[in-house]
mmCIF file of C-alpha atoms in Angstrom:
data_model
loop_
_atom_site.group_PDB
_atom_site.id
_atom_site.type_symbol
_atom_site.label_atom_id
_atom_site.label_comp_id
_atom_site.label_asym_id
_atom_site.label_seq_id
_atom_site.Cartn_x
_atom_site.Cartn_y
_atom_site.Cartn_z
ATOM 1 C CA MET A 1 -12.648 -38.867 10.276
ATOM 2 C CA GLN A 2 -13.121 -38.534 14.111
ATOM 3 C CA ALA A 3 -9.435 -38.200 14.812
ATOM 4 C CA TRP A 4 -9.146 -36.121 12.215
ATOM 5 C CA LEU A 5 -10.901 -33.869 13.497
ATOM 6 C CA GLU A 6 -9.409 -34.661 16.826
ATOM 7 C CA LYS A 7 -6.150 -33.502 15.105
ATOM 8 C CA VAL A 8 -7.694 -30.591 13.694
ATOM 9 C CA ALA A 9 -8.242 -29.988 17.001
ATOM 10 C CA LYS A 10 -5.172 -30.137 18.721
ATOM 11 C CA MET A 11 -3.561 -28.461 16.265
ATOM 12 C CA PHE A 12 -5.738 -24.918 16.678
ATOM 13 C CA ASP A 13 -5.034 -25.070 20.228
ATOM 14 C CA MET A 14 -1.326 -24.732 19.535
ATOM 15 C CA ALA A 15 -2.067 -22.220 17.174
ATOM 16 C CA PHE A 16 -4.077 -20.660 18.743
ATOM 17 C CA VAL A 17 -5.126 -21.303 22.163
ATOM 18 C CA SER A 18 -1.967 -22.359 24.235
ATOM 19 C CA GLY A 19 -0.039 -19.126 25.737
ATOM 20 C CA GLU A 20 -2.626 -17.133 24.617
ATOM 21 C CA ARG A 21 -1.274 -17.069 21.013
ATOM 22 C CA TRP A 22 -4.304 -15.395 19.489
ATOM 23 C CA LYS A 23 -2.410 -12.459 20.909
ATOM 24 C CA LEU A 24 0.454 -12.538 18.650
ATOM 25 C CA TYR A 25 -1.830 -12.855 15.993
ATOM 26 C CA ILE A 26 -3.501 -9.385 17.122
ATOM 27 C CA LYS A 27 0.170 -7.249 17.838
ATOM 28 C CA GLY A 28 1.044 -8.901 14.174
ATOM 29 C CA LEU A 29 -1.441 -7.934 12.053
ATOM 30 C CA GLY A 30 -1.413 -4.542 14.462
ATOM 31 C CA VAL A 31 1.679 -3.964 12.971
ATOM 32 C CA THR A 32 0.565 -5.122 9.608
ATOM 33 C CA LEU A 33 -1.934 -1.768 9.475
ATOM 34 C CA GLU A 34 -0.345 0.646 10.600
ATOM 35 C CA ILE A 35 2.791 0.016 7.846
ATOM 36 C CA ALA A 36 0.820 -0.183 5.438
ATOM 37 C CA LEU A 37 -2.258 2.709 6.367
ATOM 38 C CA PHE A 38 0.888 5.242 7.440
ATOM 39 C CA ALA A 39 2.489 4.011 3.769
ATOM 40 C CA ALA A 40 0.008 4.634 1.911
ATOM 41 C CA ILE A 41 -1.113 8.271 3.547
ATOM 42 C CA LEU A 42 3.661 9.088 2.341
ATOM 43 C CA GLY A 43 2.382 7.202 -0.847
ATOM 44 C CA LEU A 44 0.023 8.965 -1.582
ATOM 45 C CA ALA A 45 1.790 12.317 -1.009
ATOM 46 C CA ILE A 46 4.550 11.605 -2.720
ATOM 47 C CA GLY A 47 2.389 9.860 -5.920
ATOM 48 C CA THR A 48 0.313 13.645 -6.335
ATOM 49 C CA VAL A 49 3.844 15.379 -6.105
ATOM 50 C CA VAL A 50 5.470 13.735 -8.864
ATOM 51 C CA ALA A 51 2.729 12.841 -10.484
ATOM 52 C CA LEU A 52 2.486 17.369 -11.137
ATOM 53 C CA MET A 53 6.436 16.806 -11.835
ATOM 54 C CA LYS A 54 6.198 14.167 -14.529
ATOM 55 C CA LEU A 55 3.858 16.357 -16.078
ATOM 56 C CA SER A 56 5.215 19.768 -15.321
ATOM 57 C CA THR A 57 7.172 21.233 -18.760
ATOM 58 C CA ASN A 58 9.611 23.845 -19.540
ATOM 59 C CA LYS A 59 9.495 27.396 -21.452
ATOM 60 C CA LYS A 60 9.543 25.837 -25.028
ATOM 61 C CA GLY A 61 7.267 22.599 -24.057
ATOM 62 C CA GLY A 62 9.913 20.021 -23.098
ATOM 63 C CA LYS A 63 10.428 18.499 -20.395
ATOM 64 C CA SER A 64 11.542 20.199 -17.550
ATOM 65 C CA ILE A 65 14.169 18.684 -14.862
ATOM 66 C CA TRP A 66 12.184 18.321 -12.974
ATOM 67 C CA ALA A 67 9.366 15.642 -15.290
ATOM 68 C CA ARG A 68 13.272 14.206 -15.818
ATOM 69 C CA VAL A 69 13.731 13.540 -12.222
ATOM 70 C CA ALA A 70 10.755 11.980 -11.650
ATOM 71 C CA ASN A 71 10.978 9.888 -14.198
ATOM 72 C CA VAL A 72 14.025 8.836 -12.617
ATOM 73 C CA TYR A 73 12.762 8.271 -9.012
ATOM 74 C CA ILE A 74 10.037 6.436 -11.095
ATOM 75 C CA ASP A 75 12.384 4.183 -12.751
ATOM 76 C CA ILE A 76 14.887 3.520 -9.305
ATOM 77 C CA ILE A 77 11.857 2.478 -7.668
ATOM 78 C CA ARG A 78 10.040 0.255 -9.763
ATOM 79 C CA GLY A 79 13.079 -1.276 -11.596
ATOM 80 C CA THR A 80 14.280 -2.516 -7.836
ATOM 81 C CA PRO A 81 12.932 -4.870 -5.542
ATOM 82 C CA SER A 82 10.608 -3.929 -2.381
ATOM 83 C CA VAL A 83 12.992 -6.637 -0.397
ATOM 84 C CA LEU A 84 16.277 -4.692 -1.178
ATOM 85 C CA GLN A 85 14.225 -1.151 -0.672
ATOM 86 C CA LEU A 86 13.705 -2.415 2.811
ATOM 87 C CA LEU A 87 17.329 -3.364 3.742
ATOM 88 C CA ILE A 88 19.040 -0.432 1.660
ATOM 89 C CA MET A 89 17.163 1.606 4.309
ATOM 90 C CA TRP A 90 17.278 -0.165 7.044
ATOM 91 C CA PHE A 91 21.017 -1.015 6.476
ATOM 92 C CA ILE A 92 22.917 1.659 4.715
ATOM 93 C CA ILE A 93 20.835 4.892 4.474
ATOM 94 C CA LEU A 94 18.812 4.887 8.386
ATOM 95 C CA LYS A 95 21.475 2.395 10.061
ATOM 96 C CA SER A 96 21.164 4.066 12.946
ATOM 97 C CA CYS A 97 17.911 4.311 13.742
ATOM 98 C CA LYS A 98 16.341 1.654 16.183
ATOM 99 C CA ASN A 99 12.250 2.754 15.061
ATOM 100 C CA GLY A 100 12.100 -0.756 12.822
ATOM 101 C CA VAL A 101 8.067 0.836 12.005
ATOM 102 C CA LEU A 102 8.903 4.449 10.421
ATOM 103 C CA VAL A 103 11.960 2.312 8.696
ATOM 104 C CA ALA A 104 9.246 0.285 7.391
ATOM 105 C CA VAL A 105 6.620 3.210 6.313
ATOM 106 C CA LEU A 106 9.983 4.958 3.997
ATOM 107 C CA SER A 107 10.385 2.539 3.203
ATOM 108 C CA PHE A 108 6.660 1.223 1.525
ATOM 109 C CA GLY A 109 5.757 5.396 1.045
ATOM 110 C CA ILE A 110 8.952 5.400 -0.904
ATOM 111 C CA ASN A 111 7.844 2.725 -2.751
ATOM 112 C CA SER A 112 4.271 3.128 -3.082
ATOM 113 C CA GLY A 113 4.963 7.203 -3.844
ATOM 114 C CA ALA A 114 6.392 6.076 -7.310
ATOM 115 C CA TYR A 115 3.467 3.518 -8.358
ATOM 116 C CA VAL A 116 0.665 6.112 -7.217
ATOM 117 C CA ALA A 117 2.349 8.552 -9.665
ATOM 118 C CA GLU A 118 2.551 6.674 -12.216
ATOM 119 C CA ILE A 119 -1.855 6.360 -11.094
ATOM 120 C CA VAL A 120 -2.593 9.601 -10.974
ATOM 121 C CA ARG A 121 -0.587 11.133 -14.360
ATOM 122 C CA ALA A 122 -3.524 8.756 -15.944
ATOM 123 C CA GLY A 123 -5.499 10.396 -13.391
ATOM 124 C CA ILE A 124 -4.990 14.216 -14.374
ATOM 125 C CA LEU A 125 -4.704 13.277 -18.008
ATOM 126 C CA ALA A 126 -8.162 11.568 -18.206
ATOM 127 C CA VAL A 127 -9.571 14.565 -17.644
ATOM 128 C CA ASP A 128 -10.523 16.395 -20.981
ATOM 129 C CA LYS A 129 -8.541 19.743 -22.273
ATOM 130 C CA GLY A 130 -11.185 21.203 -22.390
ATOM 131 C CA GLN A 131 -11.418 21.775 -18.225
ATOM 132 C CA THR A 132 -7.608 23.538 -18.083
ATOM 133 C CA GLU A 133 -8.659 25.686 -21.383
ATOM 134 C CA ALA A 134 -12.043 26.747 -19.383
ATOM 135 C CA GLY A 135 -9.618 27.765 -16.476
ATOM 136 C CA ARG A 136 -7.116 29.776 -17.933
ATOM 137 C CA SER A 137 -9.814 31.609 -20.189
ATOM 138 C CA LEU A 138 -11.390 32.452 -16.449
ATOM 139 C CA GLY A 139 -8.116 34.217 -15.489
ATOM 140 C CA LEU A 140 -6.873 31.665 -13.635
ATOM 141 C CA SER A 141 -3.173 30.682 -14.002
ATOM 142 C CA LYS A 142 -2.047 27.296 -14.208
ATOM 143 C CA VAL A 143 -1.519 27.008 -11.110
ATOM 144 C CA GLN A 144 -4.989 27.417 -9.681
ATOM 145 C CA THR A 145 -6.168 25.799 -12.843
ATOM 146 C CA MET A 146 -4.859 22.844 -12.113
ATOM 147 C CA ILE A 147 -5.433 22.887 -8.461
ATOM 148 C CA TYR A 148 -9.147 24.660 -8.834
ATOM 149 C CA ILE A 149 -10.659 21.943 -11.305
ATOM 150 C CA VAL A 150 -8.323 19.556 -12.957
ATOM 151 C CA LEU A 151 -7.102 17.318 -9.442
ATOM 152 C CA PRO A 152 -11.157 17.457 -7.966
ATOM 153 C CA GLN A 153 -11.860 16.135 -11.628
ATOM 154 C CA ALA A 154 -9.002 13.802 -11.735
ATOM 155 C CA ILE A 155 -9.942 12.437 -7.760
ATOM 156 C CA LYS A 156 -12.287 10.850 -9.035
ATOM 157 C CA ASN A 157 -10.252 8.917 -12.211
ATOM 158 C CA VAL A 158 -7.572 7.857 -9.271
ATOM 159 C CA LEU A 159 -9.999 6.721 -6.528
ATOM 160 C CA PRO A 160 -10.603 3.096 -7.534
ATOM 161 C CA PRO A 161 -7.199 1.702 -8.663
ATOM 162 C CA ILE A 162 -5.132 4.100 -5.207
ATOM 163 C CA GLY A 163 -7.564 1.713 -3.031
ATOM 164 C CA ASN A 164 -6.156 -1.157 -5.173
ATOM 165 C CA GLU A 165 -2.722 -0.079 -4.183
ATOM 166 C CA PHE A 166 -3.464 0.073 -0.939
ATOM 167 C CA ILE A 167 -4.277 -3.795 -1.592
ATOM 168 C CA VAL A 168 -0.921 -4.513 -2.900
ATOM 169 C CA LEU A 169 0.542 -2.859 -0.830
ATOM 170 C CA LEU A 170 -0.660 -4.558 2.686
ATOM 171 C CA LYS A 171 0.495 -8.057 0.982
ATOM 172 C CA GLU A 172 3.951 -6.219 0.256
ATOM 173 C CA THR A 173 3.809 -5.382 4.189
ATOM 174 C CA ALA A 174 4.619 -9.661 5.451
ATOM 175 C CA ILE A 175 8.103 -8.816 3.960
ATOM 176 C CA VAL A 176 9.702 -6.387 7.432
ATOM 177 C CA GLY A 177 10.264 -9.628 9.259
ATOM 178 C CA TYR A 178 13.418 -8.480 7.612
ATOM 179 C CA VAL A 179 13.880 -5.607 10.166
ATOM 180 C CA SER A 180 13.461 -7.962 12.516
ATOM 181 C CA LEU A 181 9.636 -5.978 12.903
ATOM 182 C CA THR A 182 6.698 -9.086 14.344
ATOM 183 C CA ASP A 183 4.007 -8.882 11.899
ATOM 184 C CA LEU A 184 1.651 -11.217 11.000
ATOM 185 C CA THR A 185 3.060 -13.414 8.380
ATOM 186 C CA ARG A 186 6.383 -13.343 10.932
ATOM 187 C CA ALA A 187 3.594 -14.162 14.484
ATOM 188 C CA ALA A 188 2.896 -17.071 12.592
ATOM 189 C CA ASN A 189 7.247 -18.328 11.290
ATOM 190 C CA GLN A 190 7.044 -17.693 15.045
ATOM 191 C CA ILE A 191 4.057 -19.556 16.805
ATOM 192 C CA SER A 192 5.100 -22.325 13.947
ATOM 193 C CA SER A 193 8.679 -22.317 14.929
ATOM 194 C CA ARG A 194 7.356 -22.718 18.591
ATOM 195 C CA THR A 195 4.841 -25.723 17.614
ATOM 196 C CA TYR A 196 6.838 -27.153 15.522
ATOM 197 C CA GLU A 197 4.235 -27.159 12.882
ATOM 198 C CA ALA A 198 3.786 -24.972 9.540
ATOM 199 C CA PHE A 199 0.460 -25.880 8.953
ATOM 200 C CA MET A 200 -2.288 -24.073 11.606
ATOM 201 C CA PRO A 201 -0.503 -20.990 12.202
ATOM 202 C CA LEU A 202 0.224 -20.005 7.906
ATOM 203 C CA ILE A 203 -3.233 -21.134 7.435
ATOM 204 C CA GLY A 204 -4.877 -19.249 9.645
ATOM 205 C CA ALA A 205 -2.668 -16.090 8.894
ATOM 206 C CA ALA A 206 -3.662 -16.673 5.378
ATOM 207 C CA VAL A 207 -6.973 -16.206 6.221
ATOM 208 C CA ILE A 208 -6.795 -12.940 8.447
ATOM 209 C CA TYR A 209 -5.011 -11.445 4.992
ATOM 210 C CA PHE A 210 -7.752 -13.007 3.320
ATOM 211 C CA VAL A 211 -10.734 -11.888 4.996
ATOM 212 C CA ILE A 212 -9.421 -8.026 5.520
ATOM 213 C CA ILE A 213 -8.561 -8.301 2.038
ATOM 214 C CA LYS A 214 -12.242 -9.018 1.122
ATOM 215 C CA ILE A 215 -12.758 -7.009 3.298
ATOM 216 C CA LEU A 216 -11.742 -3.353 1.804
ATOM 217 C CA THR A 217 -12.163 -4.590 -2.288
ATOM 218 C CA ILE A 218 -16.432 -5.084 -0.881
ATOM 219 C CA LEU A 219 -15.098 -1.705 -0.062
ATOM 220 C CA LEU A 220 -13.293 -0.203 -2.806
ATOM 221 C CA GLU A 221 -16.444 -2.012 -5.180
ATOM 222 C CA LYS A 222 -19.163 -0.037 -3.181
ATOM 223 C CA LEU A 223 -16.715 3.409 -4.264
ATOM 224 C CA GLU A 224 -16.981 2.228 -7.523
ATOM 225 C CA ARG A 225 -20.632 1.376 -8.334
ATOM 226 C CA ARG A 226 -21.328 5.215 -6.639
ATOM 227 C CA LEU A 227 -18.410 6.788 -8.554
ATOM 228 C CA ARG A 228 -20.707 5.771 -11.744
ATOM 229 C CA LYS A 229 -23.218 6.934 -10.526
ATOM 230 C CA SER A 230 -22.703 10.345 -10.064
ATOM 231 C CA ASP A 231 -20.947 9.925 -13.552
ATOM 232 C CA ASN A 232 -24.464 8.663 -15.350
ATOM 233 C CA ARG A 233 -27.145 11.691 -13.315
#
């Protein structure tokens, strides 16, 4: 038992202490959180716009051209792997751009936007149609009714699933090593290659991911409880 503990302590020292390697994890975590946060903001903006496009209709009540464009965007993004989208953005669309973080944010933001669009659309459709009719009867236009009546109520419906989407997005950023960015996962791989020991660096990165996501999950659960309490008033 003592020999095993000494071995684990040595592995821990090699993975985190020697050469101040813990700084690589901190730096990598910073890159991961930066990409996830800005991509989530971009994805929320894109998703909201796309959701409204998908719900738009023409004068005859059928799908508008904007709704068809939104459907094509959602189908393409959801139908292709995020890693391929990242590589296409890096090697083709933004080939001349040397800012890997910007490329990653755009790629993940566009990817997240397709999923957020469906979340927002479902949240809007969950609002009782009577709310829209009431807004129109008060003399509000269709756009004003959507902005001032429907969307504020839809926010309650979409906040929890959007929070879950952020958690998924945080984990998906582990592929940014493909575009030469040193995120948390790549930092663990670099340390593993230097120490010739994969167990501790990879387990350490996994624990850090778990702790961050667990904290976010607890915050989401508290948010959902507050939303449920407000609904019961």
